[in-house]
mmCIF file of C-alpha atoms in Angstrom:
data_model
loop_
_atom_site.group_PDB
_atom_site.id
_atom_site.type_symbol
_atom_site.label_atom_id
_atom_site.label_comp_id
_atom_site.label_asym_id
_atom_site.label_seq_id
_atom_site.Cartn_x
_atom_site.Cartn_y
_atom_site.Cartn_z
ATOM 1 C CA MET A 1167 -16.567 -26.360 3.470
ATOM 2 C CA ASN A 1168 -14.887 -23.298 1.823
ATOM 3 C CA LYS A 1169 -11.884 -24.418 -0.077
ATOM 4 C CA GLN A 1170 -8.292 -22.864 0.811
ATOM 5 C CA LYS A 1171 -7.036 -20.871 -2.109
ATOM 6 C CA HIS A 1172 -3.788 -22.081 -3.504
ATOM 7 C CA VAL A 1173 -0.396 -20.396 -2.986
ATOM 8 C CA SER A 1174 0.489 -20.277 -7.221
ATOM 9 C CA GLN A 1175 3.613 -18.485 -6.815
ATOM 10 C CA ILE A 1176 6.011 -16.904 -4.075
ATOM 11 C CA VAL A 1177 7.647 -13.770 -4.894
ATOM 12 C CA ILE A 1178 10.803 -12.327 -3.096
ATOM 13 C CA ALA A 1179 11.028 -8.633 -2.747
ATOM 14 C CA ALA A 1180 13.798 -6.686 -4.797
ATOM 15 C CA ALA A 1181 16.572 -5.410 -3.367
ATOM 16 C CA PRO A 1182 16.716 -2.462 -1.840
ATOM 17 C CA HIS A 1183 16.640 1.067 -3.156
ATOM 18 C CA MET A 1184 16.273 4.666 -2.779
ATOM 19 C CA VAL A 1185 13.551 6.945 -3.454
ATOM 20 C CA GLY A 1186 14.210 10.280 -2.665
ATOM 21 C CA ASP A 1187 16.788 11.001 -0.338
ATOM 22 C CA GLY A 1188 15.488 9.563 2.798
ATOM 23 C CA PHE A 1189 13.255 6.281 2.038
ATOM 24 C CA ARG A 1190 14.887 3.051 1.536
ATOM 25 C CA VAL A 1191 12.507 0.732 0.300
ATOM 26 C CA GLN A 1192 11.884 -2.556 -1.655
ATOM 27 C CA SER A 1193 9.423 -3.540 -4.226
ATOM 28 C CA THR A 1194 7.171 -6.202 -2.911
ATOM 29 C CA LEU A 1195 4.437 -6.947 -5.644
ATOM 30 C CA PRO A 1196 5.376 -7.968 -9.106
ATOM 31 C CA GLY A 1197 5.097 -6.305 -12.629
ATOM 32 C CA GLY A 1198 5.349 -3.218 -11.116
ATOM 33 C CA THR A 1199 3.351 -0.303 -13.245
ATOM 34 C CA ARG A 1200 3.701 -2.753 -16.229
ATOM 35 C CA SER A 1201 0.127 -3.351 -18.514
ATOM 36 C CA GLU A 1202 0.540 -6.935 -18.090
ATOM 37 C CA ASN A 1203 -0.328 -6.468 -14.086
ATOM 38 C CA ASN A 1204 -3.582 -6.845 -14.343
ATOM 39 C CA ARG A 1205 -2.964 -10.550 -12.308
ATOM 40 C CA ILE A 1206 -2.963 -8.284 -9.249
ATOM 41 C CA SER A 1207 -5.468 -5.624 -10.185
ATOM 42 C CA PRO A 1208 -6.681 -3.244 -8.764
ATOM 43 C CA PHE A 1209 -3.434 -3.380 -6.707
ATOM 44 C CA ILE A 1210 -0.187 -1.915 -8.727
ATOM 45 C CA MET A 1211 2.549 -1.932 -6.605
ATOM 46 C CA MET A 1212 3.713 -1.973 -2.958
ATOM 47 C CA ASP A 1213 7.468 -0.381 -1.530
ATOM 48 C CA TYR A 1214 8.413 -1.528 1.903
ATOM 49 C CA ALA A 1215 10.970 0.383 3.570
ATOM 50 C CA ALA A 1216 12.097 -2.049 6.429
ATOM 51 C CA PRO A 1217 12.779 -1.322 9.921
ATOM 52 C CA ASN A 1218 16.319 1.318 9.322
ATOM 53 C CA TYR A 1219 17.700 3.835 11.821
ATOM 54 C CA ILE A 1220 17.458 7.462 10.834
ATOM 55 C CA PRO A 1221 19.925 9.411 12.139
ATOM 56 C CA PRO A 1222 19.085 13.445 12.770
ATOM 57 C CA SER A 1223 19.361 15.962 10.493
ATOM 58 C CA VAL A 1224 19.131 19.984 9.684
ATOM 59 C CA ARG A 1225 16.740 19.356 7.339
ATOM 60 C CA PRO A 1226 13.759 16.491 6.686
ATOM 61 C CA ARG A 1227 14.848 13.905 3.913
ATOM 62 C CA GLY A 1228 12.253 12.015 2.227
ATOM 63 C CA VAL A 1229 10.645 12.543 -1.406
ATOM 64 C CA GLY A 1230 9.764 16.516 -2.358
ATOM 65 C CA GLU A 1231 7.404 17.813 -4.594
ATOM 66 C CA HIS A 1232 5.949 15.419 -7.411
ATOM 67 C CA PRO A 1233 2.829 15.118 -9.437
ATOM 68 C CA HIS A 1234 0.409 11.551 -9.093
ATOM 69 C CA LYS A 1235 -2.564 11.114 -11.514
ATOM 70 C CA GLY A 1236 -5.370 7.749 -12.262
ATOM 71 C CA PHE A 1237 -4.661 6.027 -9.181
ATOM 72 C CA GLU A 1238 -4.457 5.823 -5.159
ATOM 73 C CA THR A 1239 -1.525 6.068 -2.438
ATOM 74 C CA VAL A 1240 -1.829 4.160 0.787
ATOM 75 C CA THR A 1241 0.706 5.056 3.067
ATOM 76 C CA ILE A 1242 0.843 2.750 6.369
ATOM 77 C CA VAL A 1243 3.076 3.752 8.894
ATOM 78 C CA TYR A 1244 4.518 1.926 11.689
ATOM 79 C CA GLN A 1245 7.746 3.453 13.350
ATOM 80 C CA GLY A 1246 8.540 7.134 12.724
ATOM 81 C CA GLU A 1247 7.159 9.940 11.620
ATOM 82 C CA LEU A 1248 6.035 11.375 8.418
ATOM 83 C CA GLU A 1249 4.948 14.787 6.814
ATOM 84 C CA HIS A 1250 2.736 15.102 3.944
ATOM 85 C CA ARG A 1251 0.964 18.198 2.140
ATOM 86 C CA ASP A 1252 -0.678 18.531 -1.468
ATOM 87 C CA SER A 1253 -1.915 20.573 -3.706
ATOM 88 C CA THR A 1254 -5.491 20.004 -2.479
ATOM 89 C CA GLY A 1255 -4.291 22.129 0.915
ATOM 90 C CA SER A 1256 -4.231 18.955 2.872
ATOM 91 C CA GLN A 1257 -1.231 18.729 4.804
ATOM 92 C CA GLY A 1258 -0.543 16.256 8.173
ATOM 93 C CA GLN A 1259 1.823 13.898 9.827
ATOM 94 C CA LEU A 1260 1.264 10.128 9.961
ATOM 95 C CA TYR A 1261 2.336 8.860 13.655
ATOM 96 C CA PRO A 1262 3.230 4.799 14.381
ATOM 97 C CA GLY A 1263 -0.358 3.486 12.975
ATOM 98 C CA ASP A 1264 -1.731 5.587 11.119
ATOM 99 C CA VAL A 1265 -2.591 5.401 7.416
ATOM 100 C CA GLN A 1266 -2.792 8.597 4.703
ATOM 101 C CA TRP A 1267 -5.042 7.355 1.910
ATOM 102 C CA MET A 1268 -4.475 9.562 -1.073
ATOM 103 C CA THR A 1269 -6.679 9.753 -3.790
ATOM 104 C CA ALA A 1270 -4.644 11.162 -6.793
ATOM 105 C CA ALA A 1271 -7.567 10.890 -9.719
ATOM 106 C CA GLY A 1272 -7.288 13.582 -11.833
ATOM 107 C CA GLY A 1273 -4.016 14.891 -10.632
ATOM 108 C CA ILE A 1274 -2.412 15.981 -7.651
ATOM 109 C CA LEU A 1275 1.016 17.383 -6.468
ATOM 110 C CA HIS A 1276 2.572 15.998 -3.122
ATOM 111 C CA GLU A 1277 5.364 15.770 -0.632
ATOM 112 C CA GLU A 1278 6.245 13.219 2.036
ATOM 113 C CA LYS A 1279 8.998 13.529 4.299
ATOM 114 C CA TYR A 1280 9.879 12.617 7.933
ATOM 115 C CA SER A 1281 8.254 14.924 10.037
ATOM 116 C CA GLU A 1282 10.569 17.618 11.689
ATOM 117 C CA ALA A 1283 10.561 16.619 14.941
ATOM 118 C CA PHE A 1284 11.169 13.324 14.106
ATOM 119 C CA THR A 1285 14.058 14.674 11.889
ATOM 120 C CA LYS A 1286 15.740 16.432 14.695
ATOM 121 C CA THR A 1287 15.805 13.193 16.741
ATOM 122 C CA GLY A 1288 16.229 10.517 14.456
ATOM 123 C CA GLY A 1289 14.873 6.757 15.099
ATOM 124 C CA LYS A 1290 13.658 3.641 13.673
ATOM 125 C CA ALA A 1291 11.278 4.177 10.627
ATOM 126 C CA GLU A 1292 9.204 1.207 8.895
ATOM 127 C CA PHE A 1293 6.136 1.941 6.625
ATOM 128 C CA ALA A 1294 4.793 0.643 3.573
ATOM 129 C CA GLN A 1295 3.000 2.061 0.676
ATOM 130 C CA LEU A 1296 0.629 0.863 -1.991
ATOM 131 C CA TRP A 1297 -0.833 1.889 -5.062
ATOM 132 C CA VAL A 1298 -4.245 1.400 -5.756
ATOM 133 C CA ASN A 1299 -5.399 1.651 -9.167
ATOM 134 C CA LEU A 1300 -8.696 3.276 -10.217
ATOM 135 C CA PRO A 1301 -11.426 2.679 -12.428
ATOM 136 C CA LYS A 1302 -11.805 4.936 -15.607
ATOM 137 C CA ALA A 1303 -14.732 6.165 -14.490
ATOM 138 C CA PHE A 1304 -12.835 7.517 -11.656
ATOM 139 C CA LYS A 1305 -9.446 8.737 -13.286
ATOM 140 C CA ASN A 1306 -10.474 12.349 -13.891
ATOM 141 C CA ASN A 1307 -12.022 12.824 -10.258
ATOM 142 C CA PRO A 1308 -11.078 15.401 -8.247
ATOM 143 C CA PRO A 1309 -8.447 14.634 -5.872
ATOM 144 C CA ALA A 1310 -8.898 13.813 -2.482
ATOM 145 C CA TYR A 1311 -6.986 12.868 0.805
ATOM 146 C CA GLN A 1312 -8.212 10.196 3.769
ATOM 147 C CA ASN A 1313 -6.514 10.709 7.220
ATOM 148 C CA LEU A 1314 -7.055 7.546 8.776
ATOM 149 C CA THR A 1315 -5.594 7.736 12.419
ATOM 150 C CA LYS A 1316 -4.206 4.492 14.576
ATOM 151 C CA ALA A 1317 -7.631 5.249 16.565
ATOM 152 C CA ALA A 1318 -10.120 5.295 13.431
ATOM 153 C CA ILE A 1319 -8.648 1.676 11.928
ATOM 154 C CA PRO A 1320 -10.932 -1.048 13.886
ATOM 155 C CA VAL A 1321 -9.025 -3.778 15.373
ATOM 156 C CA VAL A 1322 -10.584 -7.523 15.407
ATOM 157 C CA LYS A 1323 -8.251 -9.354 18.317
ATOM 158 C CA VAL A 1324 -6.819 -12.998 17.502
ATOM 159 C CA SER A 1325 -5.077 -13.567 20.458
ATOM 160 C CA ASP A 1326 -4.226 -11.191 23.773
ATOM 161 C CA GLU A 1327 -1.358 -10.434 21.069
ATOM 162 C CA SER A 1328 -2.406 -11.085 17.833
ATOM 163 C CA TYR A 1329 -5.078 -8.867 15.867
ATOM 164 C CA ILE A 1330 -6.080 -7.395 12.537
ATOM 165 C CA ARG A 1331 -6.342 -4.073 11.707
ATOM 166 C CA VAL A 1332 -9.205 -3.610 8.814
ATOM 167 C CA ILE A 1333 -7.761 -0.721 6.880
ATOM 168 C CA ALA A 1334 -10.019 -1.531 4.254
ATOM 169 C CA GLY A 1335 -12.592 -3.664 3.151
ATOM 170 C CA GLU A 1336 -14.213 -5.743 6.005
ATOM 171 C CA HIS A 1337 -13.733 -8.798 7.671
ATOM 172 C CA ASN A 1338 -15.851 -10.818 10.175
ATOM 173 C CA GLY A 1339 -18.424 -8.378 9.620
ATOM 174 C CA VAL A 1340 -16.120 -5.419 10.610
ATOM 175 C CA LYS A 1341 -15.648 -2.367 8.104
ATOM 176 C CA GLY A 1342 -12.507 -0.948 7.249
ATOM 177 C CA ALA A 1343 -12.053 2.742 7.797
ATOM 178 C CA ALA A 1344 -11.218 4.027 4.425
ATOM 179 C CA SER A 1345 -13.449 4.919 1.636
ATOM 180 C CA THR A 1346 -12.565 2.961 -1.813
ATOM 181 C CA PHE A 1347 -13.696 3.167 -5.225
ATOM 182 C CA SER A 1348 -13.730 -0.472 -5.844
ATOM 183 C CA PRO A 1349 -14.002 -3.374 -3.774
ATOM 184 C CA VAL A 1350 -10.859 -4.043 -1.776
ATOM 185 C CA ASN A 1351 -9.643 -5.395 1.588
ATOM 186 C CA VAL A 1352 -6.466 -4.050 3.070
ATOM 187 C CA LEU A 1353 -5.910 -6.030 6.427
ATOM 188 C CA ASP A 1354 -2.964 -5.436 8.802
ATOM 189 C CA VAL A 1355 -1.844 -8.689 10.016
ATOM 190 C CA ARG A 1356 0.005 -9.264 13.307
ATOM 191 C CA LEU A 1357 0.371 -12.585 14.695
ATOM 192 C CA LYS A 1358 2.475 -13.870 17.536
ATOM 193 C CA LYS A 1359 4.387 -17.203 17.133
ATOM 194 C CA GLU A 1360 2.060 -20.290 17.050
ATOM 195 C CA ASP A 1361 -1.020 -17.774 16.781
ATOM 196 C CA SER A 1362 -3.388 -18.950 13.841
ATOM 197 C CA VAL A 1363 -6.078 -16.956 12.012
ATOM 198 C CA THR A 1364 -8.676 -17.977 8.890
ATOM 199 C CA LEU A 1365 -8.971 -15.252 6.249
ATOM 200 C CA GLU A 1366 -11.801 -15.390 3.892
ATOM 201 C CA VAL A 1367 -11.730 -13.609 0.869
ATOM 202 C CA PRO A 1368 -14.324 -13.447 -2.446
ATOM 203 C CA GLU A 1369 -13.119 -16.116 -4.919
ATOM 204 C CA HIS A 1370 -13.083 -13.734 -7.880
ATOM 205 C CA PHE A 1371 -10.858 -11.087 -5.716
ATOM 206 C CA ASN A 1372 -7.159 -11.209 -6.963
ATOM 207 C CA THR A 1373 -5.704 -11.698 -3.701
ATOM 208 C CA VAL A 1374 -1.707 -11.435 -2.502
ATOM 209 C CA VAL A 1375 -0.061 -11.733 1.157
ATOM 210 C CA VAL A 1376 2.971 -9.535 1.614
ATOM 211 C CA VAL A 1377 5.182 -11.040 4.698
ATOM 212 C CA PHE A 1378 6.848 -7.813 6.171
ATOM 213 C CA GLN A 1379 8.910 -9.596 9.443
ATOM 214 C CA GLY A 1380 8.972 -12.803 10.519
ATOM 215 C CA GLU A 1381 7.884 -16.067 8.462
ATOM 216 C CA ALA A 1382 3.987 -17.776 8.824
ATOM 217 C CA SER A 1383 2.636 -20.987 6.865
ATOM 218 C CA ILE A 1384 -0.084 -19.538 4.523
ATOM 219 C CA ASN A 1385 -1.844 -22.543 3.128
ATOM 220 C CA GLY A 1386 0.706 -24.463 4.240
ATOM 221 C CA GLN A 1387 3.388 -22.444 2.286
ATOM 222 C CA PRO A 1388 6.396 -21.233 4.407
ATOM 223 C CA VAL A 1389 6.417 -17.792 3.308
ATOM 224 C CA LYS A 1390 9.426 -15.061 5.031
ATOM 225 C CA GLY A 1391 9.907 -11.398 5.129
ATOM 226 C CA VAL A 1392 10.327 -9.695 2.856
ATOM 227 C CA GLN A 1393 8.184 -12.192 0.782
ATOM 228 C CA THR A 1394 5.208 -12.229 -0.903
ATOM 229 C CA ALA A 1395 2.543 -15.105 -1.512
ATOM 230 C CA LEU A 1396 0.394 -14.714 -4.552
ATOM 231 C CA PHE A 1397 -2.788 -16.905 -4.934
ATOM 232 C CA GLU A 1398 -4.972 -18.193 -7.834
ATOM 233 C CA GLN A 1399 -8.964 -17.145 -7.774
ATOM 234 C CA GLU A 1400 -10.381 -20.473 -6.807
ATOM 235 C CA GLY A 1401 -11.187 -20.871 -3.198
ATOM 236 C CA THR A 1402 -11.976 -18.358 -0.425
ATOM 237 C CA THR A 1403 -10.339 -19.696 2.585
ATOM 238 C CA ILE A 1404 -6.961 -18.579 3.714
ATOM 239 C CA VAL A 1405 -5.164 -20.149 6.702
ATOM 240 C CA ILE A 1406 -1.892 -18.144 8.258
ATOM 241 C CA THR A 1407 -0.109 -19.780 11.438
ATOM 242 C CA ALA A 1408 2.601 -17.628 12.602
ATOM 243 C CA LEU A 1409 6.181 -19.771 12.742
ATOM 244 C CA GLU A 1410 7.440 -16.974 14.446
ATOM 245 C CA ASP A 1411 6.417 -13.390 15.461
ATOM 246 C CA THR A 1412 5.066 -12.110 12.242
ATOM 247 C CA SER A 1413 3.521 -8.780 10.399
ATOM 248 C CA LEU A 1414 1.877 -9.112 7.007
ATOM 249 C CA LEU A 1415 -0.491 -7.635 5.078
ATOM 250 C CA LEU A 1416 -3.324 -9.103 3.032
ATOM 251 C CA LEU A 1417 -4.433 -7.326 0.153
ATOM 252 C CA SER A 1418 -7.713 -8.639 -2.003
ATOM 253 C CA GLY A 1419 -9.520 -6.997 -4.269
ATOM 254 C CA GLU A 1420 -12.133 -6.799 -7.278
ATOM 255 C CA PRO A 1421 -9.948 -6.985 -10.817
ATOM 256 C CA ILE A 1422 -10.436 -3.795 -12.481
ATOM 257 C CA ASN A 1423 -10.439 -5.426 -15.969
ATOM 258 C CA GLU A 1424 -9.308 -2.076 -18.109
ATOM 259 C CA PRO A 1425 -6.194 -1.583 -19.804
ATOM 260 C CA ILE A 1426 -3.015 -0.136 -17.912
ATOM 261 C CA PHE A 1427 -0.481 2.266 -19.277
ATOM 262 C CA ALA A 1428 1.781 4.013 -16.957
ATOM 263 C CA TYR A 1429 4.663 6.478 -17.111
ATOM 264 C CA GLY A 1430 6.494 7.093 -14.007
ATOM 265 C CA PRO A 1431 3.684 8.545 -11.473
ATOM 266 C CA PHE A 1432 0.934 8.653 -13.715
ATOM 267 C CA VAL A 1433 -1.548 5.325 -14.335
ATOM 268 C CA MET A 1434 -4.042 5.722 -16.901
ATOM 269 C CA ASN A 1435 -5.853 3.801 -19.725
ATOM 270 C CA THR A 1436 -3.789 4.561 -22.791
ATOM 271 C CA GLU A 1437 -0.929 5.993 -24.292
ATOM 272 C CA GLU A 1438 -3.163 9.480 -25.243
ATOM 273 C CA GLU A 1439 -3.768 9.919 -21.764
ATOM 274 C CA ILE A 1440 -0.398 10.082 -20.139
ATOM 275 C CA ARG A 1441 0.048 12.211 -22.831
ATOM 276 C CA THR A 1442 -2.509 14.742 -21.573
ATOM 277 C CA ALA A 1443 -1.451 13.903 -17.849
ATOM 278 C CA ILE A 1444 2.221 14.906 -18.714
ATOM 279 C CA ASP A 1445 0.773 18.297 -20.501
ATOM 280 C CA ASP A 1446 -1.924 18.749 -17.304
ATOM 281 C CA TYR A 1447 1.385 18.537 -14.713
ATOM 282 C CA ASN A 1448 3.622 20.880 -16.823
ATOM 283 C CA SER A 1449 1.038 23.558 -17.446
ATOM 284 C CA GLY A 1450 0.157 23.497 -13.600
ATOM 285 C CA LYS A 1451 -3.517 21.700 -13.996
ATOM 286 C CA MET A 1452 -2.414 19.782 -11.133
ATOM 287 C CA GLY A 1453 -1.867 22.372 -8.729
ATOM 288 C CA TYR A 1454 0.810 23.947 -6.723
ATOM 289 C CA LEU A 1455 2.177 23.339 -3.247
ATOM 290 C CA ASN A 1456 2.559 26.421 -1.249
#
């Protein structure tokens, strides 16, 4: 019989702060980009923008041109519309249910803002952005971009109204939509009140469950939005029962047991590599936005 994983800590999300001029977010994972954050490796940080009304505007708000190097950003849109463009020439709209998996790797410039259409009408916005570390062997790969539309993400039904979207990894033999550089599971879970689901994760993976909205019993521990349950590695089973209508994200991944040295938008292994990343950005080696 599989053993339930023990919840080792429940983390309450930080107070909301602004990113750029349009995104009001809360940091949900412990440690940020500090080197000791290997406790949740390969995940680095995640910001959650709770449902918020965005008034109409004459110009799109969001985050203007900025660099990344050494990791991946995963943006999940629940409500509203975002627009992305980067120095690889990739450009696209993200609609509700869509996921953008951007591999910064050797260096990329990009911007993320509300779409032109959404800017004109205004409306409710809700989304999350996760940072996933890259192993040293891939940190200088060419940058890449995966646009995962809602239709491309497999859905596993739990009940008539409850479901799991397999963004990355695997659930019950169903493989996720994203290609990854190390083994990770990213499961987007929606449960109606009193519905329950059992999830299996490898014992040696680091695992967290972030509750965005609602409240759930997670292996016997009540966890509300916006709170994160951290698990010990021992055990493989996570039983989640919705105490009210709940949305949450399960993140589970094989630890990347390498040093982390981070500075702002760069996540490398050493201080020297960070200096190189800054030099690369300042000299234009990460490309340009058209």
